[in-house]
Coordinates of C-alpha atoms in Angstrom, one line a residue:
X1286 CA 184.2 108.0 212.6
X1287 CA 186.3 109.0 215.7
X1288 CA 189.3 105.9 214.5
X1289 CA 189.1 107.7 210.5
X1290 CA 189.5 111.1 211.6
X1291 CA 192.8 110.2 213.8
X1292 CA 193.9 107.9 211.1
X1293 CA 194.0 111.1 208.4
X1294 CA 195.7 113.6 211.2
X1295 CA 198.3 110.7 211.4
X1296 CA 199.0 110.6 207.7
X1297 CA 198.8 114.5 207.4
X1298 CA 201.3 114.9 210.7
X1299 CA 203.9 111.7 208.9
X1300 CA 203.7 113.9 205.2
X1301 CA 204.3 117.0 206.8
X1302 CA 207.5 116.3 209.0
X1303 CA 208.8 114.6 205.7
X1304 CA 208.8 117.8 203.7
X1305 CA 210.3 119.7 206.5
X1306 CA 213.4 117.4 207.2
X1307 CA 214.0 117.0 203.7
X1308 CA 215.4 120.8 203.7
X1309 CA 219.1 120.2 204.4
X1310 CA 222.2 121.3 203.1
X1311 CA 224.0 118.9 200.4
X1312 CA 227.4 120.3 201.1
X1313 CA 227.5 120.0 205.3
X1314 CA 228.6 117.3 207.1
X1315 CA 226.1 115.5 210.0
X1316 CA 225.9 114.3 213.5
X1317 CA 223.0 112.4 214.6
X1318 CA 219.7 114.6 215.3
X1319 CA 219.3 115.4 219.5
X1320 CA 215.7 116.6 218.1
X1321 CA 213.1 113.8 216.6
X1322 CA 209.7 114.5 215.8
X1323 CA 207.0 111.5 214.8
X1324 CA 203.9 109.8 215.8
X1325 CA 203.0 106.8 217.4
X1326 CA 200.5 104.2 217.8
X1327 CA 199.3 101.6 220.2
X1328 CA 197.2 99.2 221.7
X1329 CA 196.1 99.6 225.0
X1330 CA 195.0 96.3 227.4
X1331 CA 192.8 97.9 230.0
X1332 CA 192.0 96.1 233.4
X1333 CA 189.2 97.1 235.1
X1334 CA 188.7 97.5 239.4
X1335 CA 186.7 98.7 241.8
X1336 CA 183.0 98.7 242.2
X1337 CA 180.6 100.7 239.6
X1338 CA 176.8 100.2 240.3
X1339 CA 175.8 104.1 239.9
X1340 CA 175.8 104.4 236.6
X1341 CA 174.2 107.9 236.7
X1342 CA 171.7 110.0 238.3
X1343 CA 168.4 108.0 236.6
X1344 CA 170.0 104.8 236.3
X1345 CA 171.1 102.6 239.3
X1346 CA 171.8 99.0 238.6
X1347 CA 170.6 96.6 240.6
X1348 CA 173.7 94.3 240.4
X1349 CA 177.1 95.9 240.7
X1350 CA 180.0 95.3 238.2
X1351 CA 183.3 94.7 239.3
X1352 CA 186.2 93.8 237.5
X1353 CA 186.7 94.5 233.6
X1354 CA 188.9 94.4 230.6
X1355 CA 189.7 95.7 227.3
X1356 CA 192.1 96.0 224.2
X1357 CA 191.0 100.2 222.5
X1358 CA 194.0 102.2 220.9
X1359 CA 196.3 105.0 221.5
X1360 CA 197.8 107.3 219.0
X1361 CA 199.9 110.3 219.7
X1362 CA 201.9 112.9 218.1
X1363 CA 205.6 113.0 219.9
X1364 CA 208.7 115.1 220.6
X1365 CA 212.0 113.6 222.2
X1366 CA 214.9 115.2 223.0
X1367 CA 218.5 113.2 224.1
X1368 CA 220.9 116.1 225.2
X1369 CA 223.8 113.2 226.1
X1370 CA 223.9 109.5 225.1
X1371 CA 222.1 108.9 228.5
X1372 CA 219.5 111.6 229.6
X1373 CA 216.9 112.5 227.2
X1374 CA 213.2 113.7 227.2
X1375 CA 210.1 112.3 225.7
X1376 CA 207.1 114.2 225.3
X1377 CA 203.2 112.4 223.7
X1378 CA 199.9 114.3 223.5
X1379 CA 197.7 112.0 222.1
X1380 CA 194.3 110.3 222.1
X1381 CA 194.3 107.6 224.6
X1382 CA 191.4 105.1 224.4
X1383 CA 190.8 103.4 228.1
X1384 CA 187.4 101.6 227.3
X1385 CA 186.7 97.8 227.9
X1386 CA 183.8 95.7 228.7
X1387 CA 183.0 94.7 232.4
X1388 CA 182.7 91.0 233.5
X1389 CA 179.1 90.3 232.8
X1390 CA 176.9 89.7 236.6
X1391 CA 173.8 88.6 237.3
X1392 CA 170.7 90.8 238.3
X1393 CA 168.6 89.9 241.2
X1394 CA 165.9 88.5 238.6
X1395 CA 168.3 85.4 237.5
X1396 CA 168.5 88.2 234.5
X1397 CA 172.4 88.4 232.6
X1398 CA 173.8 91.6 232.7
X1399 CA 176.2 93.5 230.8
X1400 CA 178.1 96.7 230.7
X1401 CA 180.2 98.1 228.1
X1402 CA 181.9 101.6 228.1
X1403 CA 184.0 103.9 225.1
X1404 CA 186.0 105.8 228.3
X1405 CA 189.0 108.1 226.5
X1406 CA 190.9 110.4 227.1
X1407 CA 193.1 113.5 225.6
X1408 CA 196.5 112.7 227.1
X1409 CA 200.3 114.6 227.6
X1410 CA 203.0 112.6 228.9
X1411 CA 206.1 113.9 229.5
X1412 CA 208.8 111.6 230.3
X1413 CA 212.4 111.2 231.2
X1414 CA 214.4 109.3 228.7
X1415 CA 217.4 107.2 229.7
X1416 CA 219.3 105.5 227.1
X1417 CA 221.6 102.5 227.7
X1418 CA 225.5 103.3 226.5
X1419 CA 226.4 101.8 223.0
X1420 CA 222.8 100.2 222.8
X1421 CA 219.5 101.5 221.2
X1422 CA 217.9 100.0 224.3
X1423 CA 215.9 102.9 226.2
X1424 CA 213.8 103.0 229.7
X1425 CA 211.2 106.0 230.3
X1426 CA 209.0 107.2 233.2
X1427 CA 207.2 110.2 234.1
X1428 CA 203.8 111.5 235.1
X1429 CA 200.6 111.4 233.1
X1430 CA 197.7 114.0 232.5
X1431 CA 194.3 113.0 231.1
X1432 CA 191.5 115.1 230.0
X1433 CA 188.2 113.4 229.4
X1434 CA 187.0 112.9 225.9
X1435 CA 184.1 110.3 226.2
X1436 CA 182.4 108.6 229.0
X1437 CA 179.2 106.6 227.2
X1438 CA 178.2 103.4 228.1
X1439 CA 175.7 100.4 226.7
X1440 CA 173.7 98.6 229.7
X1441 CA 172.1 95.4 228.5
X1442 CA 169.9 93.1 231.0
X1443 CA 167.7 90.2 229.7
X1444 CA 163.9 91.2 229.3
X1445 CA 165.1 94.6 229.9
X1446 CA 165.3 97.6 227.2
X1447 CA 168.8 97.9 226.5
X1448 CA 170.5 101.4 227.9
X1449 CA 172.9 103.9 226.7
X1450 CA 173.8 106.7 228.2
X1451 CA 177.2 108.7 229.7
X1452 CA 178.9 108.0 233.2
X1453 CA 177.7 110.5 235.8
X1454 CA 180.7 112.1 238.4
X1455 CA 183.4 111.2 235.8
X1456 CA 187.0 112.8 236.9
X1457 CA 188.0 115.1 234.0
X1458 CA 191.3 115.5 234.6
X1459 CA 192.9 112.5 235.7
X1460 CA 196.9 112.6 237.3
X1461 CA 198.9 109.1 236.9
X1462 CA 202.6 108.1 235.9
X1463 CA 203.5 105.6 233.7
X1464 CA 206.9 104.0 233.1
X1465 CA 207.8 101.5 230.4
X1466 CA 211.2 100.3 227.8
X1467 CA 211.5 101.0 224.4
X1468 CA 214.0 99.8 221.5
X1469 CA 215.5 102.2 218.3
X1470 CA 215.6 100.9 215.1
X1471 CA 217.3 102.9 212.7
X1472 CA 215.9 102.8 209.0
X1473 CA 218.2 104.9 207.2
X1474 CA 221.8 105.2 206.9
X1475 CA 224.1 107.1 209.6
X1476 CA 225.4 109.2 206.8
X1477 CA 222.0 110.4 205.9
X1478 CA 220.6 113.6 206.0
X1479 CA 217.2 112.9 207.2
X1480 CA 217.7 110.1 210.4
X1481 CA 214.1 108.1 210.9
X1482 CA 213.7 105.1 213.4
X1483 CA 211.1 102.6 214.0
X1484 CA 210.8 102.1 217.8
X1485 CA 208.8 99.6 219.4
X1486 CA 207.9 100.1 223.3
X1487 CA 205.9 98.6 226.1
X1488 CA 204.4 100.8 229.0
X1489 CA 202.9 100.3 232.1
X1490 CA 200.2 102.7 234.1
X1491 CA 199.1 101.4 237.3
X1492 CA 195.9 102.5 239.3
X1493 CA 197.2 104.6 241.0
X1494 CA 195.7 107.9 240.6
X1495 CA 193.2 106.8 237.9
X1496 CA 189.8 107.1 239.5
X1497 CA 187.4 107.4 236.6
X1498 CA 185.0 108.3 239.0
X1499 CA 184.6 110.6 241.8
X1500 CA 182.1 108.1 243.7
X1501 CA 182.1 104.3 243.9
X1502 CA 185.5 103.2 243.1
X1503 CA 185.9 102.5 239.9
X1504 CA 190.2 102.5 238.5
X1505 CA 191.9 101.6 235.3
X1506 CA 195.5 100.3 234.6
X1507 CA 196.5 99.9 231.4
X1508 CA 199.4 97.7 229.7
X1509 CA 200.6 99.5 226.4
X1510 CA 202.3 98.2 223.4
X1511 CA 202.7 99.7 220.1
X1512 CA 205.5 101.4 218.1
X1513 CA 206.8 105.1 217.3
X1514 CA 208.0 106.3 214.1
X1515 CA 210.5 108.8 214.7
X1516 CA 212.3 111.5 212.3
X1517 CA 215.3 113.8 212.9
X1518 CA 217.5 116.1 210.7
X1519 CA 221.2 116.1 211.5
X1520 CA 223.2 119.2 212.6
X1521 CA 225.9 120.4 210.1
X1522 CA 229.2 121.3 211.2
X1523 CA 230.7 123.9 209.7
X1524 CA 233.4 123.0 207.4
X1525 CA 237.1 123.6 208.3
X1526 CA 239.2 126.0 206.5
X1527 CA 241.8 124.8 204.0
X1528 CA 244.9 125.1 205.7
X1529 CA 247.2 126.9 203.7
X1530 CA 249.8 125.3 202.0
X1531 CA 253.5 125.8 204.0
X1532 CA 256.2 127.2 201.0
X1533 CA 258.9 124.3 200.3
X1534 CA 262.4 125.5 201.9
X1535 CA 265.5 123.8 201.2
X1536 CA 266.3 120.6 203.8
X1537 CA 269.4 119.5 204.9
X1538 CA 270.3 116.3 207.0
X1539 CA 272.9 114.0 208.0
X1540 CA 273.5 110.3 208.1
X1541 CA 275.0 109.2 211.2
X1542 CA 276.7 105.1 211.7
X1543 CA 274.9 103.4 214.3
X1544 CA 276.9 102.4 217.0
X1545 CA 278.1 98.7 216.4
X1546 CA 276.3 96.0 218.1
X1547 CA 278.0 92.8 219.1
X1548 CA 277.5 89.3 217.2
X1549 CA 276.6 87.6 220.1
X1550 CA 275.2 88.8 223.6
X1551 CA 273.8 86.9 226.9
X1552 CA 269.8 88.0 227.2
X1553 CA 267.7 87.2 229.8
X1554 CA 264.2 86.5 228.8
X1555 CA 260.4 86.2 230.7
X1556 CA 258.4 83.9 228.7
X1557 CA 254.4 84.1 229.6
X1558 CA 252.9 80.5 230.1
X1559 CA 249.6 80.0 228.3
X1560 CA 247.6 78.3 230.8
X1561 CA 245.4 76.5 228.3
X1562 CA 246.2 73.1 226.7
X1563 CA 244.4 72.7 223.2
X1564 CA 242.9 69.7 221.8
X1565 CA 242.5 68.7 218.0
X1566 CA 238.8 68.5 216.5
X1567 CA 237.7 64.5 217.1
X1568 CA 240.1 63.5 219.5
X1569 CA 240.4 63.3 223.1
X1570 CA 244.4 62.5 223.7
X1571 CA 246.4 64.9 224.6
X1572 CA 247.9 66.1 220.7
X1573 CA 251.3 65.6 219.9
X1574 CA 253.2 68.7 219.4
X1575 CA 253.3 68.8 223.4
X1576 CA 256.2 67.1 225.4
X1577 CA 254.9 64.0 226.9
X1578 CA 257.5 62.5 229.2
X1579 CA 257.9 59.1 230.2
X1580 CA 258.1 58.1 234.0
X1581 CA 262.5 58.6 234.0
X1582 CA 262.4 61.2 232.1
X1583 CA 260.0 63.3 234.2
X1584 CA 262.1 62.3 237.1
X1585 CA 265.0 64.0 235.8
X1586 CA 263.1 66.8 234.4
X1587 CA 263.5 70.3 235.9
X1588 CA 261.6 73.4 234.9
X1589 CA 265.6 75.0 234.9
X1590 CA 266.5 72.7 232.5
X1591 CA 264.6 74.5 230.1
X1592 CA 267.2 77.5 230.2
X1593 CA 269.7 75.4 228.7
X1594 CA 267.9 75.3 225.3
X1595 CA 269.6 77.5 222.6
X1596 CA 268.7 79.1 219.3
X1597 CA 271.1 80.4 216.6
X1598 CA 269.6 83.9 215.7
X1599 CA 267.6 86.3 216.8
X1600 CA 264.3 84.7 215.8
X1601 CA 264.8 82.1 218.3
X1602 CA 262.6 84.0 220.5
X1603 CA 259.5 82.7 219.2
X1604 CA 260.4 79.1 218.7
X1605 CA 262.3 79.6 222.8
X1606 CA 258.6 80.8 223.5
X1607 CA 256.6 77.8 221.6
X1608 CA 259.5 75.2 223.3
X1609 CA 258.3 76.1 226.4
X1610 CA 254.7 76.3 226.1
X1611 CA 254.5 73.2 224.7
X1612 CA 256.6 72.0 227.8
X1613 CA 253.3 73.0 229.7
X1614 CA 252.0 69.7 231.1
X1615 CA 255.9 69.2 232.6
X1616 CA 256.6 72.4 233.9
X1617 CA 253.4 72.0 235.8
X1618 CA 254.0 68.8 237.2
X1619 CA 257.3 69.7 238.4
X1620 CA 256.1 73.1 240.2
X1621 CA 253.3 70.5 241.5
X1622 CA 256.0 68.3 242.7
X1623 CA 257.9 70.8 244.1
X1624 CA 254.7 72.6 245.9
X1625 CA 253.1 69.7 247.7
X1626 CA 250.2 72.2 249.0
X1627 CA 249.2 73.1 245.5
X1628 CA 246.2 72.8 244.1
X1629 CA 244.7 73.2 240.6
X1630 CA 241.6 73.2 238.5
X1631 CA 241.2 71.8 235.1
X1632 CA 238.7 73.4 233.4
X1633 CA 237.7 71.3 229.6
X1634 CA 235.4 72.7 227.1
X1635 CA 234.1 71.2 223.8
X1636 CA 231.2 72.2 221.5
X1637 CA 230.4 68.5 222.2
X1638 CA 229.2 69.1 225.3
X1639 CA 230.3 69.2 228.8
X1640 CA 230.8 65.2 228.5
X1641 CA 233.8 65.7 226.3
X1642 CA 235.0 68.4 227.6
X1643 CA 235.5 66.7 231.4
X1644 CA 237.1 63.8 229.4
X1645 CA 240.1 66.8 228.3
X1646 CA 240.6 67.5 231.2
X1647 CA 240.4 63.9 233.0
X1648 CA 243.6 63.6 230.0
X1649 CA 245.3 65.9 231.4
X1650 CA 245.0 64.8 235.2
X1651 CA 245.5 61.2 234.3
X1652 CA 248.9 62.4 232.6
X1653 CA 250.0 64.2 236.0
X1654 CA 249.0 61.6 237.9
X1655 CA 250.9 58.3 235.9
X1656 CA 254.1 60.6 234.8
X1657 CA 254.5 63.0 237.7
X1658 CA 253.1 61.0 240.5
X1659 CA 250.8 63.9 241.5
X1660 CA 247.8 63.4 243.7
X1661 CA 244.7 62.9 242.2
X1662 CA 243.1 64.8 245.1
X1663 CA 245.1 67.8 244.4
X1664 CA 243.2 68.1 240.4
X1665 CA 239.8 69.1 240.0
X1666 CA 238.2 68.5 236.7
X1667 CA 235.3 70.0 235.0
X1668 CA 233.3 70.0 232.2
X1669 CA 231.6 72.9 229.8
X1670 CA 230.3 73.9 226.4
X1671 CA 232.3 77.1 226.2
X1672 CA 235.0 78.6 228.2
X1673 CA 234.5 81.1 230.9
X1674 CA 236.0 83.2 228.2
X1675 CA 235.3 81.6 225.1
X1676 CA 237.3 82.5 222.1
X1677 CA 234.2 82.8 219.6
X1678 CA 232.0 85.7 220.8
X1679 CA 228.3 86.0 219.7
X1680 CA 227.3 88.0 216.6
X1681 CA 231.2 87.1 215.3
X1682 CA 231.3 86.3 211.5
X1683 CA 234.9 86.0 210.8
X1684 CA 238.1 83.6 211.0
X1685 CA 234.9 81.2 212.9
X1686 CA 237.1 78.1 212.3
X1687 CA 239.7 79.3 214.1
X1688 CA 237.9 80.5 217.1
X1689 CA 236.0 77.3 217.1
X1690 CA 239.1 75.6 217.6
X1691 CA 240.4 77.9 220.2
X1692 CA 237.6 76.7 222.3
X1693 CA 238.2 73.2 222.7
X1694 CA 240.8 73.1 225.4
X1695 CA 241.1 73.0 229.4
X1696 CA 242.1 75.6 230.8
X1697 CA 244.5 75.3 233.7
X1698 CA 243.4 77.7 237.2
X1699 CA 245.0 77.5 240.5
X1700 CA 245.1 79.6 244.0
X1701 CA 248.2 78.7 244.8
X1702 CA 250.8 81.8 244.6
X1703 CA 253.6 79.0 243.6
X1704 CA 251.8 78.4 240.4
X1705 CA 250.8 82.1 239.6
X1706 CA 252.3 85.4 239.1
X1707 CA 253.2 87.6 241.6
X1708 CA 251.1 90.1 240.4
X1709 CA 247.5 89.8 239.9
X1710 CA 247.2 86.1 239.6
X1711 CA 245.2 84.3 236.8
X1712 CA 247.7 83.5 234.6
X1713 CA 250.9 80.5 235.6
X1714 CA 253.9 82.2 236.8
X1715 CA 256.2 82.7 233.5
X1716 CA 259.2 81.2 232.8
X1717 CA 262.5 83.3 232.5
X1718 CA 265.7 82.1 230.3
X1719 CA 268.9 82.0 229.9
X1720 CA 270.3 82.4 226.4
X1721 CA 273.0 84.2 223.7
X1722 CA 271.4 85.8 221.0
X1723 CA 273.0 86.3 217.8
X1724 CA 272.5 89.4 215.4
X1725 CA 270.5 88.8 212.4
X1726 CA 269.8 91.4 209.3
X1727 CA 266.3 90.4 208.9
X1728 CA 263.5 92.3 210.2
X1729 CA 262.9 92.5 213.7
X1730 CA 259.2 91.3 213.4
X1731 CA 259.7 88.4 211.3
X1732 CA 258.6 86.1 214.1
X1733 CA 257.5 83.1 213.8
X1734 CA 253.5 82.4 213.8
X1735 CA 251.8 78.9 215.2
X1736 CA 248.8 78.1 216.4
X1737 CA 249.2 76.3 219.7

């Protein structure tokens, strides 16, 4: 009867808050609610301590119980307030059911025994909210206050009249805390007037401070899970003026020459140096739009050298900028060569699996090695799934291909100042250049665009 009559102040509570969000202004604009109102429900897993023998003033049993346990609900009407993203307030007054059945003993006459109790309570928990930035993840924790609703038992003991009856000495108020997570769910649209949520939470109250009893030492802790369902009604904002409308006046200007700017002029340009060598899907050489050297030629090679390469126009940059990434492998053998103390890391990564991806990067040192003469000793190779900072993130749904693709590659780390910039590190040292640059008339950002 109890469980019917809380089920119908549920449904009245839910019908009621929906008829008194749904006044809102049409024409207003809205922010999300600070104020939500709902209800919740639960299920309560009690655990039972202590020892409870007394079970009133006429009835002593001659075999104490101990330990206990049981699943009874909670239901409660709530109020929550978030002033900021972070702080917030919670507040439930409910019905909170703490009953359970004790682990059956045996009396003195080889007799089972059981005991079985409905223990609730009238509960108010407030409770300070802390939300987690840019999540609907949510912690709470604050104090509890029950007031005692029931306190019956059912005593059973073979060849013995069963026994009903209500606890003797109960506690009627009962102080305890509580602390627990929780997770919002929206369920309607951010643009909507009426904001309602689904949010399911877990809670834990410990024994401490839940004597049921004022003698013996009977406690309860309890392990809640359930969900709340939450409605707030935006705040309008107050819609700005039209601003009025500034009277056309007459406009004059001028057209002034730009200052002439020579054909041809000497630029110097810093060139960052990707420190990431990419491999092509179902292959493990190293792919051929990179400069591979053969053992002369990487005995005359020089990173300088690099300085002498020219291009025609303008949007030479970019193609200056591909020449020398794809130069990668030899300008790092030749600061290697030049640096005998320096030491490097070769990081491979492959959807694969960290098999393939330490075969990448054993490539790369076995090129360094036979071309450039470098230690082996000097390279350390390693193999993952992902990159330490992969390309594709998770929860990503576009250009996935791409990013994919941008994953499978060893990536080139080193402590060694020579091979790193002077500044923050991280990164290989760039490369600077040399070179005339002619005027073009096409536009300025018409550069050119390649996957490395």
């Amino acid at each position: 009867m109890m469980l019917l009559i809380n089920k119908n102040k549920a449904a009245l509570i839910i019908c009621s808050l929906l008829i008194i969000l749904s006044q809102s202004a049409a024409f207003a604009q809205d922010t999300q609610p600070k104020w939500w109102f709902g209800v919740s429900g639960a299920a309560n897993l009690n655990f039972y301590t202590g020892t409870t023998q007394r079970l009133n003033n006429s009835l002593i049993v001659p075999t104490a119980f101990h330990k206990g346990n049981g699943v009874r609900p909670f239901g409660s009407i709530l109020v929550e307030y978030r002033a900021a993203s972070v702080l917030g307030f919670m507040l439930n007054v409910g019905y909170d059911g703490r009953g359970g059945k004790f682990d059956d003993v045996v009396a003195p006459c080889d007799c089972p025994a059981t005991l079985e109790t409905n223990l609730s309570y009238i509960t108010v928990e407030p409770s300070l909210r802390l939300g987690i930035p840019k999540s609907n993840l949510f912690f709470f924790a604050g104090p509890r206050v029950a007031f005692g609703l029931q306190k019956g038992f059912e005593y059973t003991q073979l060849k013995q009249e069963d026994k009903e009856g209500d606890f003797s000495e109960m506690n009627t108020t009962v102080f305890s805390g509580q602390v627990g997570m929780g997770y919002d769910l929206p369920i309607t649209s951010v643009n909507s007037k009426i904001s309602a949520s689904l949010s399911p939470f877990v809670s834990y109250h410990p024994y401490f401070g839940q004597d049921a009893r004022n003698i013996e030492s009977w406690s309860v802790s309890t392990v809640r899970a359930g969900i709340a369902l939450k409605f707030g009604r935006a705040v309008k904002v107050k819609e700005q003026a039209p601003v009025a409308a500034v009277p056309a006046r007459d406009i004059m200007f001028t057209v002034r020459a730009p200052k002439s700017i020579p054909l041809k002029r000497l630029v110097s340009e810093t060139l960052p140096l990707r420190n990431s060598v990419f491999f092509n899907e179902g292959s493990t050489s190293i792919p051929t739009r990179y400069v591979l050297l053969t053992n002369s030629q990487a005995s005359a090679f020089q990173e300088i050298s690099l300085q002498n390469e020219q291009t025609p126009n303008i949007d030479g940059r970019s193609a200056r900028q591909l020449n020398v990434y794809h130069n990668i492998l030899n300008i790092l053998g030749d600061r290697m060569r030049a640096n005998t103390s320096a030491t490097i890391s070769l990081t491979g990564s492959s959807a694969n699996g960290p098999a393939e991806g330490k075969v990448f990067a054993e490539t790369i040192k076995q090129y360094l090695v036979s071309v450039f003469g470098i230690d082996a000793s000097r390279m350390a190779t390693v193999g993952r799934t992902k990159p330490l900072i992969p390309s594709e993130q998770p929860g990503g749904t576009k250009e996935l291909v791409l990013l994919r693709e941008g994953d499978r590659r060893v990536d080139i780390t080193s402590a060694s100042p020579e091979l790193l910039m002077e500044v923050g590190g991280g990164m290989m040292k760039p490369v600077q250049i040399l070179t005339t640059q002619v005027e073009s008339f096409g536009h300025p950002c018409d550069i050119q665009r390649e996957w490395c």
